[in-house]
JSON list of C-alpha atoms in Angstrom, two decimals:
[
{"chain": "R", "resi": 1, "resn": "UNK", "atom": "CA", "xyz": [0.00, 0.00, 0.00]},
{"chain": "R", "resi": 2, "resn": "UNK", "atom": "CA", "xyz": [1.13, 3.53, -0.66]},
{"chain": "R", "resi": 3, "resn": "UNK", "atom": "CA", "xyz": [-0.57, 5.13, 2.34]},
{"chain": "R", "resi": 4, "resn": "UNK", "atom": "CA", "xyz": [-3.87, 5.69, 0.56]},
{"chain": "R", "resi": 5, "resn": "UNK", "atom": "CA", "xyz": [-7.27, 5.09, 2.04]},
{"chain": "R", "resi": 6, "resn": "UNK", "atom": "CA", "xyz": [-9.30, 2.09, 1.06]},
{"chain": "R", "resi": 7, "resn": "UNK", "atom": "CA", "xyz": [-13.00, 2.54, 0.34]},
{"chain": "R", "resi": 8, "resn": "UNK", "atom": "CA", "xyz": [-15.65, 0.07, -0.66]},
{"chain": "R", "resi": 9, "resn": "UNK", "atom": "CA", "xyz": [-17.08, 0.86, -4.07]},
{"chain": "R", "resi": 10, "resn": "UNK", "atom": "CA", "xyz": [-20.64, 0.42, -5.25]},
{"chain": "R", "resi": 11, "resn": "UNK", "atom": "CA", "xyz": [-19.60, -2.82, -6.92]},
{"chain": "R", "resi": 12, "resn": "UNK", "atom": "CA", "xyz": [-18.54, -4.27, -3.56]},
{"chain": "R", "resi": 13, "resn": "UNK", "atom": "CA", "xyz": [-14.85, -4.05, -4.41]},
{"chain": "R", "resi": 14, "resn": "UNK", "atom": "CA", "xyz": [-12.31, -2.01, -2.49]},
{"chain": "R", "resi": 15, "resn": "UNK", "atom": "CA", "xyz": [-10.60, 0.83, -4.34]},
{"chain": "R", "resi": 16, "resn": "UNK", "atom": "CA", "xyz": [-7.50, 2.85, -3.48]},
{"chain": "R", "resi": 17, "resn": "UNK", "atom": "CA", "xyz": [-8.63, 6.50, -3.53]},
{"chain": "R", "resi": 18, "resn": "UNK", "atom": "CA", "xyz": [-5.43, 8.39, -2.85]},
{"chain": "R", "resi": 19, "resn": "UNK", "atom": "CA", "xyz": [-1.70, 8.20, -3.32]},
{"chain": "R", "resi": 20, "resn": "UNK", "atom": "CA", "xyz": [1.22, 10.14, -1.93]},
{"chain": "R", "resi": 21, "resn": "UNK", "atom": "CA", "xyz": [3.42, 12.12, -4.28]},
{"chain": "R", "resi": 22, "resn": "UNK", "atom": "CA", "xyz": [7.15, 12.78, -3.96]},
{"chain": "R", "resi": 23, "resn": "UNK", "atom": "CA", "xyz": [6.59, 16.21, -2.39]},
{"chain": "R", "resi": 24, "resn": "UNK", "atom": "CA", "xyz": [4.42, 14.84, 0.41]},
{"chain": "R", "resi": 25, "resn": "UNK", "atom": "CA", "xyz": [1.07, 16.05, -0.89]},
{"chain": "R", "resi": 26, "resn": "UNK", "atom": "CA", "xyz": [-1.81, 13.67, -1.36]},
{"chain": "R", "resi": 27, "resn": "UNK", "atom": "CA", "xyz": [-3.55, 13.42, -4.70]},
{"chain": "R", "resi": 28, "resn": "UNK", "atom": "CA", "xyz": [-7.07, 12.07, -4.71]},
{"chain": "R", "resi": 29, "resn": "UNK", "atom": "CA", "xyz": [-7.89, 9.81, -7.66]},
{"chain": "R", "resi": 30, "resn": "UNK", "atom": "CA", "xyz": [-11.44, 8.95, -8.61]},
{"chain": "R", "resi": 31, "resn": "UNK", "atom": "CA", "xyz": [-12.95, 11.69, -6.45]},
{"chain": "R", "resi": 32, "resn": "UNK", "atom": "CA", "xyz": [-14.26, 15.05, -7.59]},
{"chain": "R", "resi": 33, "resn": "UNK", "atom": "CA", "xyz": [-13.71, 18.36, -5.89]},
{"chain": "R", "resi": 34, "resn": "UNK", "atom": "CA", "xyz": [-16.95, 19.65, -4.48]},
{"chain": "R", "resi": 35, "resn": "UNK", "atom": "CA", "xyz": [-15.77, 23.24, -3.98]},
{"chain": "R", "resi": 36, "resn": "UNK", "atom": "CA", "xyz": [-13.95, 25.68, -6.23]},
{"chain": "R", "resi": 37, "resn": "UNK", "atom": "CA", "xyz": [-10.17, 25.50, -6.19]},
{"chain": "R", "resi": 38, "resn": "UNK", "atom": "CA", "xyz": [-7.35, 27.17, -8.10]},
{"chain": "R", "resi": 39, "resn": "UNK", "atom": "CA", "xyz": [-4.42, 25.60, -9.85]},
{"chain": "R", "resi": 40, "resn": "UNK", "atom": "CA", "xyz": [-3.36, 23.53, -12.83]},
{"chain": "R", "resi": 41, "resn": "UNK", "atom": "CA", "xyz": [-3.90, 20.19, -11.07]},
{"chain": "R", "resi": 42, "resn": "UNK", "atom": "CA", "xyz": [-7.33, 19.58, -12.56]},
{"chain": "R", "resi": 43, "resn": "UNK", "atom": "CA", "xyz": [-8.98, 16.85, -14.57]},
{"chain": "R", "resi": 44, "resn": "UNK", "atom": "CA", "xyz": [-10.92, 18.50, -17.38]},
{"chain": "R", "resi": 45, "resn": "UNK", "atom": "CA", "xyz": [-13.15, 16.38, -19.63]},
{"chain": "R", "resi": 46, "resn": "UNK", "atom": "CA", "xyz": [-10.74, 13.42, -19.89]},
{"chain": "R", "resi": 47, "resn": "UNK", "atom": "CA", "xyz": [-9.04, 11.15, -17.41]},
{"chain": "R", "resi": 48, "resn": "UNK", "atom": "CA", "xyz": [-5.46, 12.28, -16.63]},
{"chain": "R", "resi": 49, "resn": "UNK", "atom": "CA", "xyz": [-5.80, 15.48, -18.69]},
{"chain": "R", "resi": 50, "resn": "UNK", "atom": "CA", "xyz": [-4.23, 17.98, -18.23]},
{"chain": "R", "resi": 51, "resn": "UNK", "atom": "CA", "xyz": [-2.69, 16.06, -15.28]},
{"chain": "R", "resi": 52, "resn": "UNK", "atom": "CA", "xyz": [-0.77, 19.00, -13.79]},
{"chain": "R", "resi": 53, "resn": "UNK", "atom": "CA", "xyz": [1.02, 19.93, -17.04]},
{"chain": "R", "resi": 54, "resn": "UNK", "atom": "CA", "xyz": [0.92, 23.73, -17.33]},
{"chain": "R", "resi": 55, "resn": "UNK", "atom": "CA", "xyz": [0.88, 23.75, -21.13]},
{"chain": "R", "resi": 56, "resn": "UNK", "atom": "CA", "xyz": [-1.96, 21.24, -21.29]},
{"chain": "R", "resi": 57, "resn": "UNK", "atom": "CA", "xyz": [-3.88, 23.18, -18.62]},
{"chain": "R", "resi": 58, "resn": "UNK", "atom": "CA", "xyz": [-3.60, 26.37, -20.70]},
{"chain": "R", "resi": 59, "resn": "UNK", "atom": "CA", "xyz": [-4.72, 24.41, -23.78]},
{"chain": "R", "resi": 60, "resn": "UNK", "atom": "CA", "xyz": [-7.73, 23.09, -21.83]},
{"chain": "R", "resi": 61, "resn": "UNK", "atom": "CA", "xyz": [-8.65, 26.65, -20.80]},
{"chain": "R", "resi": 62, "resn": "UNK", "atom": "CA", "xyz": [-8.36, 27.83, -24.41]},
{"chain": "R", "resi": 63, "resn": "UNK", "atom": "CA", "xyz": [-10.60, 24.98, -25.59]},
{"chain": "R", "resi": 64, "resn": "UNK", "atom": "CA", "xyz": [-13.25, 25.75, -22.95]},
{"chain": "R", "resi": 65, "resn": "UNK", "atom": "CA", "xyz": [-13.08, 29.45, -23.87]},
{"chain": "R", "resi": 66, "resn": "UNK", "atom": "CA", "xyz": [-13.53, 28.74, -27.60]},
{"chain": "R", "resi": 67, "resn": "UNK", "atom": "CA", "xyz": [-16.42, 26.35, -26.94]},
{"chain": "R", "resi": 68, "resn": "UNK", "atom": "CA", "xyz": [-18.15, 29.03, -24.82]},
{"chain": "R", "resi": 69, "resn": "UNK", "atom": "CA", "xyz": [-17.73, 31.66, -27.52]},
{"chain": "R", "resi": 70, "resn": "UNK", "atom": "CA", "xyz": [-19.09, 29.25, -30.16]},
{"chain": "R", "resi": 71, "resn": "UNK", "atom": "CA", "xyz": [-22.16, 28.48, -28.06]},
{"chain": "R", "resi": 72, "resn": "UNK", "atom": "CA", "xyz": [-23.09, 32.16, -27.99]},
{"chain": "R", "resi": 73, "resn": "UNK", "atom": "CA", "xyz": [-22.30, 32.71, -31.66]},
{"chain": "R", "resi": 74, "resn": "UNK", "atom": "CA", "xyz": [-24.38, 29.70, -32.69]},
{"chain": "R", "resi": 75, "resn": "UNK", "atom": "CA", "xyz": [-27.24, 30.98, -30.56]},
{"chain": "R", "resi": 76, "resn": "UNK", "atom": "CA", "xyz": [-27.27, 34.43, -32.16]},
{"chain": "R", "resi": 77, "resn": "UNK", "atom": "CA", "xyz": [-26.35, 33.90, -35.80]},
{"chain": "R", "resi": 78, "resn": "UNK", "atom": "CA", "xyz": [-28.57, 33.45, -38.81]},
{"chain": "R", "resi": 79, "resn": "UNK", "atom": "CA", "xyz": [-27.33, 30.70, -41.12]},
{"chain": "R", "resi": 80, "resn": "UNK", "atom": "CA", "xyz": [-30.62, 29.93, -42.91]},
{"chain": "R", "resi": 81, "resn": "UNK", "atom": "CA", "xyz": [-31.68, 32.54, -45.42]},
{"chain": "R", "resi": 82, "resn": "UNK", "atom": "CA", "xyz": [-35.34, 33.58, -45.51]},
{"chain": "R", "resi": 83, "resn": "UNK", "atom": "CA", "xyz": [-37.21, 31.71, -48.23]},
{"chain": "R", "resi": 84, "resn": "UNK", "atom": "CA", "xyz": [-34.96, 28.64, -48.05]},
{"chain": "R", "resi": 85, "resn": "UNK", "atom": "CA", "xyz": [-36.35, 25.17, -48.65]},
{"chain": "R", "resi": 86, "resn": "UNK", "atom": "CA", "xyz": [-38.14, 24.25, -45.37]},
{"chain": "R", "resi": 87, "resn": "UNK", "atom": "CA", "xyz": [-36.64, 20.75, -45.27]},
{"chain": "R", "resi": 88, "resn": "UNK", "atom": "CA", "xyz": [-33.10, 22.05, -45.83]},
{"chain": "R", "resi": 89, "resn": "UNK", "atom": "CA", "xyz": [-33.67, 24.82, -43.30]},
{"chain": "R", "resi": 90, "resn": "UNK", "atom": "CA", "xyz": [-34.96, 22.28, -40.77]},
{"chain": "R", "resi": 91, "resn": "UNK", "atom": "CA", "xyz": [-31.92, 20.06, -41.28]},
{"chain": "R", "resi": 92, "resn": "UNK", "atom": "CA", "xyz": [-29.52, 22.98, -40.87]},
{"chain": "R", "resi": 93, "resn": "UNK", "atom": "CA", "xyz": [-31.32, 24.14, -37.72]},
{"chain": "R", "resi": 94, "resn": "UNK", "atom": "CA", "xyz": [-31.24, 20.61, -36.33]},
{"chain": "R", "resi": 95, "resn": "UNK", "atom": "CA", "xyz": [-27.51, 20.25, -36.97]},
{"chain": "R", "resi": 96, "resn": "UNK", "atom": "CA", "xyz": [-26.86, 23.67, -35.40]},
{"chain": "R", "resi": 97, "resn": "UNK", "atom": "CA", "xyz": [-28.95, 22.69, -32.39]},
{"chain": "R", "resi": 98, "resn": "UNK", "atom": "CA", "xyz": [-27.05, 19.41, -31.95]},
{"chain": "R", "resi": 99, "resn": "UNK", "atom": "CA", "xyz": [-23.72, 21.24, -32.20]},
{"chain": "R", "resi": 100, "resn": "UNK", "atom": "CA", "xyz": [-24.79, 23.92, -29.72]},
{"chain": "R", "resi": 101, "resn": "UNK", "atom": "CA", "xyz": [-26.17, 21.43, -27.19]},
{"chain": "R", "resi": 102, "resn": "UNK", "atom": "CA", "xyz": [-23.09, 19.22, -27.53]},
{"chain": "R", "resi": 103, "resn": "UNK", "atom": "CA", "xyz": [-20.77, 22.16, -26.89]},
{"chain": "R", "resi": 104, "resn": "UNK", "atom": "CA", "xyz": [-22.91, 23.34, -23.97]},
{"chain": "R", "resi": 105, "resn": "UNK", "atom": "CA", "xyz": [-22.74, 19.89, -22.36]},
{"chain": "R", "resi": 106, "resn": "UNK", "atom": "CA", "xyz": [-18.96, 19.75, -22.83]},
{"chain": "R", "resi": 107, "resn": "UNK", "atom": "CA", "xyz": [-18.58, 23.16, -21.16]},
{"chain": "R", "resi": 108, "resn": "UNK", "atom": "CA", "xyz": [-20.87, 22.01, -18.34]},
{"chain": "R", "resi": 109, "resn": "UNK", "atom": "CA", "xyz": [-18.77, 18.87, -17.84]},
{"chain": "R", "resi": 110, "resn": "UNK", "atom": "CA", "xyz": [-15.58, 20.96, -17.82]},
{"chain": "R", "resi": 111, "resn": "UNK", "atom": "CA", "xyz": [-17.14, 23.22, -15.17]},
{"chain": "R", "resi": 112, "resn": "UNK", "atom": "CA", "xyz": [-17.81, 20.16, -13.04]},
{"chain": "R", "resi": 113, "resn": "UNK", "atom": "CA", "xyz": [-14.06, 20.05, -12.40]},
{"chain": "R", "resi": 114, "resn": "UNK", "atom": "CA", "xyz": [-14.76, 22.98, -10.02]},
{"chain": "R", "resi": 115, "resn": "UNK", "atom": "CA", "xyz": [-11.52, 24.59, -11.18]},
{"chain": "R", "resi": 116, "resn": "UNK", "atom": "CA", "xyz": [-11.62, 28.38, -10.83]},
{"chain": "R", "resi": 117, "resn": "UNK", "atom": "CA", "xyz": [-9.73, 28.96, -14.07]},
{"chain": "R", "resi": 118, "resn": "UNK", "atom": "CA", "xyz": [-12.18, 26.82, -16.05]},
{"chain": "R", "resi": 119, "resn": "UNK", "atom": "CA", "xyz": [-15.10, 28.75, -14.52]},
{"chain": "R", "resi": 120, "resn": "UNK", "atom": "CA", "xyz": [-13.56, 32.12, -15.41]},
{"chain": "R", "resi": 121, "resn": "UNK", "atom": "CA", "xyz": [-12.75, 31.23, -19.03]},
{"chain": "R", "resi": 122, "resn": "UNK", "atom": "CA", "xyz": [-16.22, 29.74, -19.54]},
{"chain": "R", "resi": 123, "resn": "UNK", "atom": "CA", "xyz": [-17.92, 32.92, -18.29]},
{"chain": "R", "resi": 124, "resn": "UNK", "atom": "CA", "xyz": [-15.53, 35.16, -20.25]},
{"chain": "R", "resi": 125, "resn": "UNK", "atom": "CA", "xyz": [-16.06, 33.07, -23.39]},
{"chain": "R", "resi": 126, "resn": "UNK", "atom": "CA", "xyz": [-19.83, 33.39, -23.10]},
{"chain": "R", "resi": 127, "resn": "UNK", "atom": "CA", "xyz": [-19.45, 37.14, -22.50]},
{"chain": "R", "resi": 128, "resn": "UNK", "atom": "CA", "xyz": [-17.20, 37.60, -25.54]},
{"chain": "R", "resi": 129, "resn": "UNK", "atom": "CA", "xyz": [-19.47, 35.49, -27.74]},
{"chain": "R", "resi": 130, "resn": "UNK", "atom": "CA", "xyz": [-22.46, 37.52, -26.62]},
{"chain": "R", "resi": 131, "resn": "UNK", "atom": "CA", "xyz": [-20.62, 40.79, -27.25]},
{"chain": "R", "resi": 132, "resn": "UNK", "atom": "CA", "xyz": [-19.47, 39.72, -30.72]},
{"chain": "R", "resi": 133, "resn": "UNK", "atom": "CA", "xyz": [-22.99, 38.68, -31.70]},
{"chain": "R", "resi": 134, "resn": "UNK", "atom": "CA", "xyz": [-24.70, 41.68, -30.11]},
{"chain": "R", "resi": 135, "resn": "UNK", "atom": "CA", "xyz": [-26.21, 44.51, -32.11]},
{"chain": "R", "resi": 136, "resn": "UNK", "atom": "CA", "xyz": [-23.00, 46.53, -31.66]},
{"chain": "R", "resi": 137, "resn": "UNK", "atom": "CA", "xyz": [-21.14, 44.26, -34.11]},
{"chain": "R", "resi": 138, "resn": "UNK", "atom": "CA", "xyz": [-23.74, 43.24, -36.68]},
{"chain": "R", "resi": 139, "resn": "UNK", "atom": "CA", "xyz": [-26.11, 44.86, -39.10]},
{"chain": "R", "resi": 140, "resn": "UNK", "atom": "CA", "xyz": [-29.68, 45.33, -37.97]},
{"chain": "R", "resi": 141, "resn": "UNK", "atom": "CA", "xyz": [-31.96, 42.64, -39.38]},
{"chain": "R", "resi": 142, "resn": "UNK", "atom": "CA", "xyz": [-35.64, 43.14, -39.99]},
{"chain": "R", "resi": 143, "resn": "UNK", "atom": "CA", "xyz": [-36.81, 39.58, -39.53]},
{"chain": "R", "resi": 144, "resn": "UNK", "atom": "CA", "xyz": [-39.59, 38.30, -37.30]},
{"chain": "R", "resi": 145, "resn": "UNK", "atom": "CA", "xyz": [-37.28, 35.54, -36.08]},
{"chain": "R", "resi": 146, "resn": "UNK", "atom": "CA", "xyz": [-33.76, 37.03, -35.93]},
{"chain": "R", "resi": 147, "resn": "UNK", "atom": "CA", "xyz": [-31.90, 33.78, -35.14]},
{"chain": "R", "resi": 148, "resn": "UNK", "atom": "CA", "xyz": [-32.06, 30.20, -36.39]},
{"chain": "R", "resi": 149, "resn": "UNK", "atom": "CA", "xyz": [-32.13, 28.69, -32.91]},
{"chain": "R", "resi": 150, "resn": "UNK", "atom": "CA", "xyz": [-34.28, 29.58, -29.92]},
{"chain": "R", "resi": 151, "resn": "UNK", "atom": "CA", "xyz": [-32.50, 30.88, -26.80]},
{"chain": "R", "resi": 152, "resn": "UNK", "atom": "CA", "xyz": [-30.80, 28.33, -24.57]},
{"chain": "R", "resi": 153, "resn": "UNK", "atom": "CA", "xyz": [-32.91, 27.49, -21.56]},
{"chain": "R", "resi": 154, "resn": "UNK", "atom": "CA", "xyz": [-31.42, 26.03, -18.43]}
]
């Protein structure tokens, strides 16, 4: 044993939930943080990623930021032209909806890491996406339904 604690799992088996590192700190494996914390030692979306690597942590933050921006842009952009074939328009709207929901779920799962940096970049990404798609940066449209997708509801 490496000094970790043994816990019975739901399957009736015992699992090692922690291990000691060379600097004397204890890393908890298989358990989620339940409060916000700061630092690059986070698991974001995938097992053992970014695993404490600063470069990979920054890459993870960039990916979460881009996904958040895209969610807002997809929510407030018109891809289907008025008068388009209704079947084609429906397919495009469906694909856009699937993409938006998929991205939103990935951002939500990243936020479940409870890492403060992930939270900040997700909020800032949504804010930037909203700003870029706001009336300040686009031409005024005179359509009854200004966007292809309805607003996201939580």
